[in-house]
Coordinates of C-alpha atoms in Angstrom, one line a residue:
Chain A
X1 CA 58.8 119.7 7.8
X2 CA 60.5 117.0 9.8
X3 CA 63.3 115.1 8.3
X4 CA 65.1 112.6 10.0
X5 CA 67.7 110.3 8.2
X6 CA 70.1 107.6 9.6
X7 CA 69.6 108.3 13.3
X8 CA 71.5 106.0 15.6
X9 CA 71.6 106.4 19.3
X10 CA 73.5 105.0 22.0
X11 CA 73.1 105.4 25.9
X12 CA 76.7 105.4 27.5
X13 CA 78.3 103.0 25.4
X14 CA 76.5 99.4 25.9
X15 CA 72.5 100.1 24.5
X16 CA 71.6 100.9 21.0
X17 CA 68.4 102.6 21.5
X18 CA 67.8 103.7 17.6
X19 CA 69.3 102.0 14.8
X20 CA 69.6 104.0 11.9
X21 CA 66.1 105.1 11.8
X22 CA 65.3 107.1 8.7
X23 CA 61.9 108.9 7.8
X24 CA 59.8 112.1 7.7
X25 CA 57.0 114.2 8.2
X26 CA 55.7 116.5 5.5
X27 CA 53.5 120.1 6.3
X28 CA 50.0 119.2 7.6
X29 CA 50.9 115.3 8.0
X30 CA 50.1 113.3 11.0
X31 CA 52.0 110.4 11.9
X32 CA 51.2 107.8 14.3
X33 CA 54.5 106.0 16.0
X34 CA 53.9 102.6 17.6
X35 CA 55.3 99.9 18.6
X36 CA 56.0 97.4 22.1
X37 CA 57.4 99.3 25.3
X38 CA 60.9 100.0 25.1
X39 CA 60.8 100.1 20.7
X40 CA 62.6 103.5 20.8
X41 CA 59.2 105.4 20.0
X42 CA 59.8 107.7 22.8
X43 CA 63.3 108.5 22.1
X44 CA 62.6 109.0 18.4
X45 CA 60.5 111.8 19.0
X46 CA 62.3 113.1 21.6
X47 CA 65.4 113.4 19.2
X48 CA 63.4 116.0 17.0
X49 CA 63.4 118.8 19.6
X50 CA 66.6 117.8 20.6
X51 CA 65.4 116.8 24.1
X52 CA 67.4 113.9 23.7
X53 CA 71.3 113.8 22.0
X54 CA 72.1 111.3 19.3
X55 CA 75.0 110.2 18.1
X56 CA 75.1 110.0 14.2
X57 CA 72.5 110.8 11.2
X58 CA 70.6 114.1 11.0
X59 CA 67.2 115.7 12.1
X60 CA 66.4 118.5 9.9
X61 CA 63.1 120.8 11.4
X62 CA 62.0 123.4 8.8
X63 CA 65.1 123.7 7.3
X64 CA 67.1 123.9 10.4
X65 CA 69.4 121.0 11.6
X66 CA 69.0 120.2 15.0
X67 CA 72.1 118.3 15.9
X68 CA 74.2 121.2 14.5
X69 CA 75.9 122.7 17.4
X70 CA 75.5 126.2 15.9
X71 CA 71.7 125.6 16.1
X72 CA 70.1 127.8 18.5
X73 CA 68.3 125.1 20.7
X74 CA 65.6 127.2 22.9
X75 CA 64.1 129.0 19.4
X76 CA 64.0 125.9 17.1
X77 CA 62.3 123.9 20.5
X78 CA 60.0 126.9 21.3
X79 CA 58.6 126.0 17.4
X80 CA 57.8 122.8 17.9
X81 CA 54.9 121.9 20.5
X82 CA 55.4 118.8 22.9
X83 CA 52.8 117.3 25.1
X84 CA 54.3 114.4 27.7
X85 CA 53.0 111.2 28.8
X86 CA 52.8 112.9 32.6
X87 CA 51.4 115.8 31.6
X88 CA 54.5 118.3 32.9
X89 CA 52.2 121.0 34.2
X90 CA 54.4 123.2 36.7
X91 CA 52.1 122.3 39.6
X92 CA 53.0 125.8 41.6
X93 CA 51.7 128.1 38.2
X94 CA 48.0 128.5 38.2
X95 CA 46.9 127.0 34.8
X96 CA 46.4 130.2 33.1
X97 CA 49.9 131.1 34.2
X98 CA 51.1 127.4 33.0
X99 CA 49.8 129.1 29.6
X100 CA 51.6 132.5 29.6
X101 CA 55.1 131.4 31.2
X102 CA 56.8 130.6 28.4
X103 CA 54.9 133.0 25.8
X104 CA 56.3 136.0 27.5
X105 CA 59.7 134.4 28.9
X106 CA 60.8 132.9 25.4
X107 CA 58.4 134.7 22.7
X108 CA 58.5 138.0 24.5
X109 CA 54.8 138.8 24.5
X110 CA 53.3 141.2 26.9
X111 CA 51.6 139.9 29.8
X112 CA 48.1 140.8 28.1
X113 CA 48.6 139.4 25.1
X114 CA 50.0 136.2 26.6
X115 CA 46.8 136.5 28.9
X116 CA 44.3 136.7 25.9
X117 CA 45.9 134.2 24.0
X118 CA 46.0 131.7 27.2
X119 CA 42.0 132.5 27.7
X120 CA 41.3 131.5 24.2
X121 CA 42.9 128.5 23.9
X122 CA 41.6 127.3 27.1
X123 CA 38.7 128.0 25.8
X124 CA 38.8 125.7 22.9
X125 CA 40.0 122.8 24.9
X126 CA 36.9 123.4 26.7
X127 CA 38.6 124.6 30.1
X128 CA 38.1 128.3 30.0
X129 CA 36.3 128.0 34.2
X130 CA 39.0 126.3 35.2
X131 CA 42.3 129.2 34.2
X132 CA 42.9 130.1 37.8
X133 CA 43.0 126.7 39.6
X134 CA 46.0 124.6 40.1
X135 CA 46.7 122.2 38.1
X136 CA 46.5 119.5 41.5
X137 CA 43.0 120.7 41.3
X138 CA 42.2 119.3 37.6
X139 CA 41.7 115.6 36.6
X140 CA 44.3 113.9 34.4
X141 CA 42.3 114.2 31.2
X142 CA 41.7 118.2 31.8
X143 CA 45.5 118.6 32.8
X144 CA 45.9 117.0 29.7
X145 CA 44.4 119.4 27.3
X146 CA 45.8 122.3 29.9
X147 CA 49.0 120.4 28.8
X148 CA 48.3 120.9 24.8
X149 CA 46.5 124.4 25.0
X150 CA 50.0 125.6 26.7
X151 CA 51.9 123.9 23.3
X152 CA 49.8 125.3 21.0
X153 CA 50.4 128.8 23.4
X154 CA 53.6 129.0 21.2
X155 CA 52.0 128.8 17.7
X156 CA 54.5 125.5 16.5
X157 CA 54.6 125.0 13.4
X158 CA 54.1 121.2 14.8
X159 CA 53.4 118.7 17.3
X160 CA 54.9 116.5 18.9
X161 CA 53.2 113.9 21.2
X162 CA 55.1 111.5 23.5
X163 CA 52.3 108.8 24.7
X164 CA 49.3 111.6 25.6
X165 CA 46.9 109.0 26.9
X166 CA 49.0 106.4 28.7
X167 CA 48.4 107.7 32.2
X168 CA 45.3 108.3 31.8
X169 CA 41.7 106.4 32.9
X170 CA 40.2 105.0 30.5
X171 CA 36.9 107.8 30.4
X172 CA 39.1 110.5 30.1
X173 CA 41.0 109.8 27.2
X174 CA 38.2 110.5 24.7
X175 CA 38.8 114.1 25.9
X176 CA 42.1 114.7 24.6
X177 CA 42.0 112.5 21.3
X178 CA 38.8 115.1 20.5
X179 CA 40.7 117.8 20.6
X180 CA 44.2 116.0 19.3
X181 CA 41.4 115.2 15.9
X182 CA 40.3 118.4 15.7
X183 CA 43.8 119.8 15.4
X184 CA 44.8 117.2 12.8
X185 CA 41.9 118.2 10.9
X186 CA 42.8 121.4 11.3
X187 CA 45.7 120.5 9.3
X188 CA 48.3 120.3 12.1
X189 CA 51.7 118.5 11.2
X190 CA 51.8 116.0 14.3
X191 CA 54.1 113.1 15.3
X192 CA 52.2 111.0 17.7
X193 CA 53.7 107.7 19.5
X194 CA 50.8 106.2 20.9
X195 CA 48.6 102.8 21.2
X196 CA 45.4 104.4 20.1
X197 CA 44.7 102.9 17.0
X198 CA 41.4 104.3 16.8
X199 CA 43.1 107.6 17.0
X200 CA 45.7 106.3 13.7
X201 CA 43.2 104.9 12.2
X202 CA 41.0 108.2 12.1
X203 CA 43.8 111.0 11.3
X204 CA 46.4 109.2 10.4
X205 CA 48.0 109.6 7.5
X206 CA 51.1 107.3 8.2
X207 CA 52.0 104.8 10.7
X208 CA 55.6 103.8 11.6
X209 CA 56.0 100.7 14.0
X210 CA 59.2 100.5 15.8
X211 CA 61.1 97.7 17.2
X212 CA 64.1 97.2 19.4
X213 CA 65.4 100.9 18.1
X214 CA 64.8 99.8 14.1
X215 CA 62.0 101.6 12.1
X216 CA 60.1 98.0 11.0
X217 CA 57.2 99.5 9.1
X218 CA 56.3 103.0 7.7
X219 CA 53.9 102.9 5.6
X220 CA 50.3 105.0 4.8
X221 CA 47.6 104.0 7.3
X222 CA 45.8 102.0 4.8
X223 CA 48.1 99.7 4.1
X224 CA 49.7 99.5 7.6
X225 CA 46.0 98.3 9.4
X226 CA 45.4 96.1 5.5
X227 CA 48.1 94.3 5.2
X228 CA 51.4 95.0 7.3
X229 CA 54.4 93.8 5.7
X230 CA 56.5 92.6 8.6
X231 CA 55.5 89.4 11.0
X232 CA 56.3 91.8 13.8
X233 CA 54.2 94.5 13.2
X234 CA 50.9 91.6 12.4
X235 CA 51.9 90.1 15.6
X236 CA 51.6 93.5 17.5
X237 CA 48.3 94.6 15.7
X238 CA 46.9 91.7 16.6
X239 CA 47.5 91.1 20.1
X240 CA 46.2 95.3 21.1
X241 CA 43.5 94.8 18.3
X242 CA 42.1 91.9 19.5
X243 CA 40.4 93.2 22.4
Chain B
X1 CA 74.5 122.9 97.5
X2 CA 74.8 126.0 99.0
X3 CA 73.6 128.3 96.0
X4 CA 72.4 131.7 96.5
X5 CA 69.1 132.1 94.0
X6 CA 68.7 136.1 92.8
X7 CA 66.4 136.5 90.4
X8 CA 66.5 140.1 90.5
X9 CA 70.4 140.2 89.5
X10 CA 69.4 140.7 85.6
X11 CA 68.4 144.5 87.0
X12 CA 71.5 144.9 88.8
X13 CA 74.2 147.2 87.1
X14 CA 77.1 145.3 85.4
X15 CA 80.8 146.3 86.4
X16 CA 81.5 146.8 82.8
X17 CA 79.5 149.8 82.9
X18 CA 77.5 149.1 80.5
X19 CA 74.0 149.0 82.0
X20 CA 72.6 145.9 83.8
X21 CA 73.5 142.3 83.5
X22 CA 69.8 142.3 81.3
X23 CA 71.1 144.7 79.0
X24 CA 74.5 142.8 78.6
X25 CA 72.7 139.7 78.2
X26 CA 70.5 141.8 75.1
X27 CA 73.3 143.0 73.7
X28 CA 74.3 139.6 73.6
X29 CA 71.1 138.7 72.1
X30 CA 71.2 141.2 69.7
X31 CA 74.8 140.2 68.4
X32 CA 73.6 136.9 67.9
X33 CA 70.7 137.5 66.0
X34 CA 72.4 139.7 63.4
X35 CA 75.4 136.9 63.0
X36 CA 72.9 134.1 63.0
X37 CA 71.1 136.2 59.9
X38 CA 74.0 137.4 58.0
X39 CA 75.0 134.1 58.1
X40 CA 72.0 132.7 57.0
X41 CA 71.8 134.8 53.9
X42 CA 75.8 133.8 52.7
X43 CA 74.3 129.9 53.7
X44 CA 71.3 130.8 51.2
X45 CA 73.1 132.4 48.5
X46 CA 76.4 130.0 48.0
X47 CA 74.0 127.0 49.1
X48 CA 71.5 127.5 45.7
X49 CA 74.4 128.2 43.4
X50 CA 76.1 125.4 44.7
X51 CA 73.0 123.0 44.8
X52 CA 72.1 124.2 41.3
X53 CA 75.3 123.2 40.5
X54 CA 75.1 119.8 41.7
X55 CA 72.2 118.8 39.5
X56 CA 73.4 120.6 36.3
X57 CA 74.4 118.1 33.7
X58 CA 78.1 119.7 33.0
X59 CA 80.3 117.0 35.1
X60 CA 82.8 120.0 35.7
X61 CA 79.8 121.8 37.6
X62 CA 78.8 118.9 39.7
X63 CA 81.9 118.0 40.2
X64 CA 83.4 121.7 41.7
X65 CA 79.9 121.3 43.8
X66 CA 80.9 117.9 45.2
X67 CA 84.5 119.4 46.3
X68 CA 82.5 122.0 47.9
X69 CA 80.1 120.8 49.8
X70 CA 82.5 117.9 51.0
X71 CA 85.0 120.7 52.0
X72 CA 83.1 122.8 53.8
X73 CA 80.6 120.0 55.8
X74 CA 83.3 117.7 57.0
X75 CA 85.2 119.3 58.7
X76 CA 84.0 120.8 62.6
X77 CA 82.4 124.4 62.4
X78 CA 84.9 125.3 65.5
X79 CA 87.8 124.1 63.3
X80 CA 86.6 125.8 60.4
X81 CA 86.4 129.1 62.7
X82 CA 89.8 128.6 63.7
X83 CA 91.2 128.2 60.0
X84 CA 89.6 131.1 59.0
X85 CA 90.4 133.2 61.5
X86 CA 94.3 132.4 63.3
X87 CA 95.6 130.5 60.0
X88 CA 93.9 132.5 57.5
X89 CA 96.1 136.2 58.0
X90 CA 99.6 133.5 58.7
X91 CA 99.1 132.1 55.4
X92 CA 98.3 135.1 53.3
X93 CA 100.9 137.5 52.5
X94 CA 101.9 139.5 54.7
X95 CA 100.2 142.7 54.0
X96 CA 97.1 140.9 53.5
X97 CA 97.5 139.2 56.8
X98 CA 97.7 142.2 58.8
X99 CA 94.9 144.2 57.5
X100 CA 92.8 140.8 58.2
X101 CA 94.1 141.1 61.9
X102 CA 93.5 145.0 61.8
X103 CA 90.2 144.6 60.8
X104 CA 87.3 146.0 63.2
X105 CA 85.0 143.5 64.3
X106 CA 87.0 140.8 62.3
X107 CA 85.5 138.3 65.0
X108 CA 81.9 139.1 63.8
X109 CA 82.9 138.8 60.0
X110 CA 84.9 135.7 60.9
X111 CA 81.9 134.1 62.4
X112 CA 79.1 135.4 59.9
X113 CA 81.4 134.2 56.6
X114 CA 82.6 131.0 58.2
X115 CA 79.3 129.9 59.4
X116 CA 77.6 130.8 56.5
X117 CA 79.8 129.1 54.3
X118 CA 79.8 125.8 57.0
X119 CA 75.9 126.3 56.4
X120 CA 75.6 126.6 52.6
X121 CA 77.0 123.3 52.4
X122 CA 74.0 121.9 54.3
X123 CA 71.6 124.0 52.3
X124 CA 73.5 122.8 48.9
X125 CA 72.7 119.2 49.5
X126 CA 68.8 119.9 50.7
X127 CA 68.6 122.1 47.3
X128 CA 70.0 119.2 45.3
X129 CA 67.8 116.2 46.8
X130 CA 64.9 118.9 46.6
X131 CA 65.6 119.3 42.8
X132 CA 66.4 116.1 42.4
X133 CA 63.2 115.1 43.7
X134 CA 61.0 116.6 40.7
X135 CA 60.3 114.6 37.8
X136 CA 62.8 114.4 35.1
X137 CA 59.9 115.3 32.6
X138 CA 59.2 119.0 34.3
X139 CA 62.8 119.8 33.0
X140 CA 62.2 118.1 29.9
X141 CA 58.6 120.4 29.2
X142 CA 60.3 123.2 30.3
X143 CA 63.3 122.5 27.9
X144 CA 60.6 121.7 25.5
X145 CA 59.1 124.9 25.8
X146 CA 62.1 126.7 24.7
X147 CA 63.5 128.3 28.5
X148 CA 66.6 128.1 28.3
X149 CA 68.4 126.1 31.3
X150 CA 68.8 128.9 33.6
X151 CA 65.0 130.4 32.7
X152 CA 64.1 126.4 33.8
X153 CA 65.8 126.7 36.9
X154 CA 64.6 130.0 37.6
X155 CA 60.8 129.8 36.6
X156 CA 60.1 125.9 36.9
X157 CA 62.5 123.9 39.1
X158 CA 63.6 126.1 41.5
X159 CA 60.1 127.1 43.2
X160 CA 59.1 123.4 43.6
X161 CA 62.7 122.2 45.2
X162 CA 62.8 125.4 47.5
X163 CA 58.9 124.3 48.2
X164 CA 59.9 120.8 48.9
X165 CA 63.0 121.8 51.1
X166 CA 61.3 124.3 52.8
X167 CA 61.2 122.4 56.3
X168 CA 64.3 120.6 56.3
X169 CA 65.5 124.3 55.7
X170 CA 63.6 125.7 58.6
X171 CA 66.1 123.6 60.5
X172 CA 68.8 124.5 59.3
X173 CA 67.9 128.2 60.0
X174 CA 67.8 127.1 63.5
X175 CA 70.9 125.3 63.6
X176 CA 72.9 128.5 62.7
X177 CA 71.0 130.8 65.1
X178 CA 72.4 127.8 68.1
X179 CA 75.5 127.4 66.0
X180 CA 76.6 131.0 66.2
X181 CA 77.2 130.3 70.2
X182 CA 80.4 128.6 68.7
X183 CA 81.5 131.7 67.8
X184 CA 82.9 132.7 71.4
X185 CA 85.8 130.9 70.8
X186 CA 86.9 133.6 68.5
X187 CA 85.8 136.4 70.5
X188 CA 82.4 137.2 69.4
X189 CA 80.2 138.3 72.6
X190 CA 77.3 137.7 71.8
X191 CA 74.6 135.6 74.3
X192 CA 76.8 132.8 75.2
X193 CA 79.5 135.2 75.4
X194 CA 77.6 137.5 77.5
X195 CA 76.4 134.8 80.0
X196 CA 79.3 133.6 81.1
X197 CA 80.6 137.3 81.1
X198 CA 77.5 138.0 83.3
X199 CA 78.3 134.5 85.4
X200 CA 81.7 135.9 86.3
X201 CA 81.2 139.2 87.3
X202 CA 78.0 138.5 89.7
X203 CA 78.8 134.3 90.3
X204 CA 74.6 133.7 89.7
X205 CA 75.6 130.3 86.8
X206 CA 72.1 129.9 87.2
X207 CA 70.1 132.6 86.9
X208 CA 72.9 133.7 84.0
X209 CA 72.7 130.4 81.5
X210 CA 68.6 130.5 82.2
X211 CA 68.5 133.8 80.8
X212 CA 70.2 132.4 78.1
X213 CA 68.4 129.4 76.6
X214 CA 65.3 131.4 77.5
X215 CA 66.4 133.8 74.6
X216 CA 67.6 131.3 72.5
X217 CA 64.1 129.4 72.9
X218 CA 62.8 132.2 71.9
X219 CA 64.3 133.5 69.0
X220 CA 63.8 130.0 67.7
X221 CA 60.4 129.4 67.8
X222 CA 60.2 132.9 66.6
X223 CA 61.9 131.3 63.7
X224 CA 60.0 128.3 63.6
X225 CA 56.4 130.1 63.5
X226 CA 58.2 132.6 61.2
X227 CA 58.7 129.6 58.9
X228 CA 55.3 128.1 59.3
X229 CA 53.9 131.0 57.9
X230 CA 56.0 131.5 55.3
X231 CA 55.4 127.5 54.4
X232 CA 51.6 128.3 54.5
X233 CA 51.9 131.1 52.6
X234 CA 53.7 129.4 49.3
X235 CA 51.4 126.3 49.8
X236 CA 50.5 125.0 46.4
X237 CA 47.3 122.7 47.0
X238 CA 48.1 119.0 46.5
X239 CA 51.2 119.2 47.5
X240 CA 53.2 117.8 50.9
X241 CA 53.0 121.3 52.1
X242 CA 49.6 122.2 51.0
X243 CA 46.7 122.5 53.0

């Protein structure tokens, strides 16, 4: 599903963010990213939906490579559901219309059907009271699942997940990694950076740690929480483990 | 001082046979408000294009923004009125020239285009900080989503900025309503104009110029209130200019 081999990524000409980072993610798999601040997680998965150039290597999503200039950009992205640290609600749509925006300005549904399908996935993240407030009005957690309802909006054929929890306090992140589970059990292909290795260790099917731009470790979760191979990756697992 | 108050001159008839100094003082008014909003209009238009420019990652596009907004805010609105309209028709060629000179009412379209375009360079640089303003990850979710960049401009970052800009751009409406008084230097009677007109035929300075911030007072905080309402009524709650 996602295939990415040899990326390497410079900003301006000084900062190697990802060096030659090669690895993939098969139909239905979810793979946890991880890895200390400033890694490359981030940029790594923003390379997939092409949110972020790169330089050399290839990304290839369902058959289609991304960095090929003949690529059209706005239909592979609108395949492929994101969901940001900050949540990236547009704070002046009601959250219903947060849902239908791009469903009828990019998919070309009618306004109804965008409607229904908004109402139903709202629904399932548990927010269906809550469709004509503002997203100012909802707590980080429920913006959050706002957030992945208006993803999965789109029908991807994945996710992607830059850091979902970060921002938020430490009651509400149960919230979203429920529904984030029930999607991978659903049989979701996901990418996920995050620092919840309850979350990996649940769904996971692969971890990859990252460090300094180099993919250190990708291996199945098993392994990667038994016995990582690199001192890095030990040292990181057991400094955010040990609490 | 020896000065001779009359408040009643304004019901007087004017020797230009027009109808009384009031109605060459409303006349005045009138001219003035329609100049003030034409203007306004070519301000809003060329301002967002050329804002939107300034923030598009293409360095030719921010860069023919830059050249703009420099050009047309550094230099003196009464020079710029000048340039456009006594070496403006010298330069051109002549047939060109002449019809600009030939024109009817070329001081009015002098004064609404060169204002407006003095303006616009104002409203460019609120649009761009207002823009600039949002976070970086609302273009990103919108990108994400699959707009395309002018749908993301259109549909995401454009309502915010104009939100955000809203009362720095309440001043700026004022400022051309006062601004169009620089247009007498060109020959456009409108209320400055019309008060000194009215100041020489009858000698009443006072009475005259009184009128005449009266009405521009008023027109303002017509404005003003116009604009508060307008503010209240895009108010997005949470937000600076939410309730």
């Amino acid at each position: 599903m996602i295939e990415i081999s040899h990326v390497d990524k410079w900003y301006g000409t000084g900062f190697q963010a990802l060096k030659d980072c090669t690895t993939s993610v098969a139909k239905g798999e979810v793979v946890v990213v991880c890895g200390p601040s400033g890694s490359g997680k981030s940029t790594l998965i923003k390379c997939v939906n092409a949110l972020e150039p790169f330089q050399s290597g290839e990304i290839v999503l369902d058959g289609i490579k991304v960095n090929d200039p003949k690529t059209d950009l706005p239909k592979l992205r609108a395949r492929v559901g994101m969901v940001f640290q900050h949540f990236e609600l547009f704070p002046h749509l009601k959250i219903i219309e947060n849902l239908c925006l791009a469903q009828e300005k990019v998919l070309g549904r009618s306004h109804e059907d965008a409607m229904a399908k908004g109402a139903k996935l709202l629904d399932r993240v548990g927010l269906k009271d809550h469709a004509r407030k503002f997203p100012a009005e909802l707590s980080g957690g429920q913006q959050q699942r706002v957030a992945i309802a208006r993803a999965l909006a789109m029908d991807p054929i994945a996710m992607l997940f830059d850091e979902p929890t970060s921002a938020l306090d430490p009651e509400m992140i149960s919230e979203v990694l429920d529904v984030m589970v029930d999607l991978a059990r659903e049989g979701m292909t996901m990418m996920v950076v995050t620092h919840e290795m309850g979350f990996a260790s649940k769904v996971a099917n692969r971890v990859i740690f990252m460090d300094q731009g180099e993919i250190v470790e990708d291996a199945p979760k098993t392994d990667f929480f038994g016995s990582p191979r690199s001192d890095r990756a030990q040292k990181f697992l057991s400094k955010i483990l040990s609490h | 001082m020896n000065y001779h108050w009359n408040w009643r001159i304004f019901w007087e008839p004017a020797p230009n046979g027009t109808g009384t100094y009031l109605d060459m003082l409303l006349s005045g008014l009138l001219l003035t408000i329609e100049t003030a909003i034409c203007a306004w209009i070519i301000a809003l238009i060329c301002g967002s294009i050329v804002g939107v420019l300034r923030t598009l990652p293409s360095k030719t596009a921010s860069r023919i923004g830059f050249l703009y907004v420099e050009f047309f805010r550094n230099m003196p609105l009464l020079v710029q009125l000048f340039l456009w309209f006594f070496v403006l028709p010298e330069v051109l060629p002549n047939a060109w020239g002449l019809w600009l000179k030939q024109m009817p009412n070329a001081p009015f379209f002098t004064a609404t285009i060169g204002l407006g375009l003095f303006m616009s360079a104002r409203v460019a640089e609120q649009l761009r900080s207002g823009i600039g303003s949002l976070p970086r990850g609302q273009k990103l979710a919108a990108t994400a989503l699959g707009l395309t960049t002018a749908q993301t401009y259109r549909y995401v970052l454009l309502p915010m900025a104009f939100r955000i800009v809203l009362p720095p751009l309440t001043s700026e409406f004022l400022s051309t309503v006062k601004n169009t008084s620089v247009a007498i230097t060109i020959g456009l009677i409108e209320l400055t104009a019309q008060a000194r007109a009215m100041q020489e035929f009858s000698f009443q300075v006072f009475e005259a110029f009184t009128a005449a911030t009266v009405l521009y007072l008023l027109v303002n905080i017509v404005v003003a209130v116009a604009m508060r309402f307008v503010e209240r009524g895009v108010a997005i709650p949470g937000y600076i200019t939410g309730k």
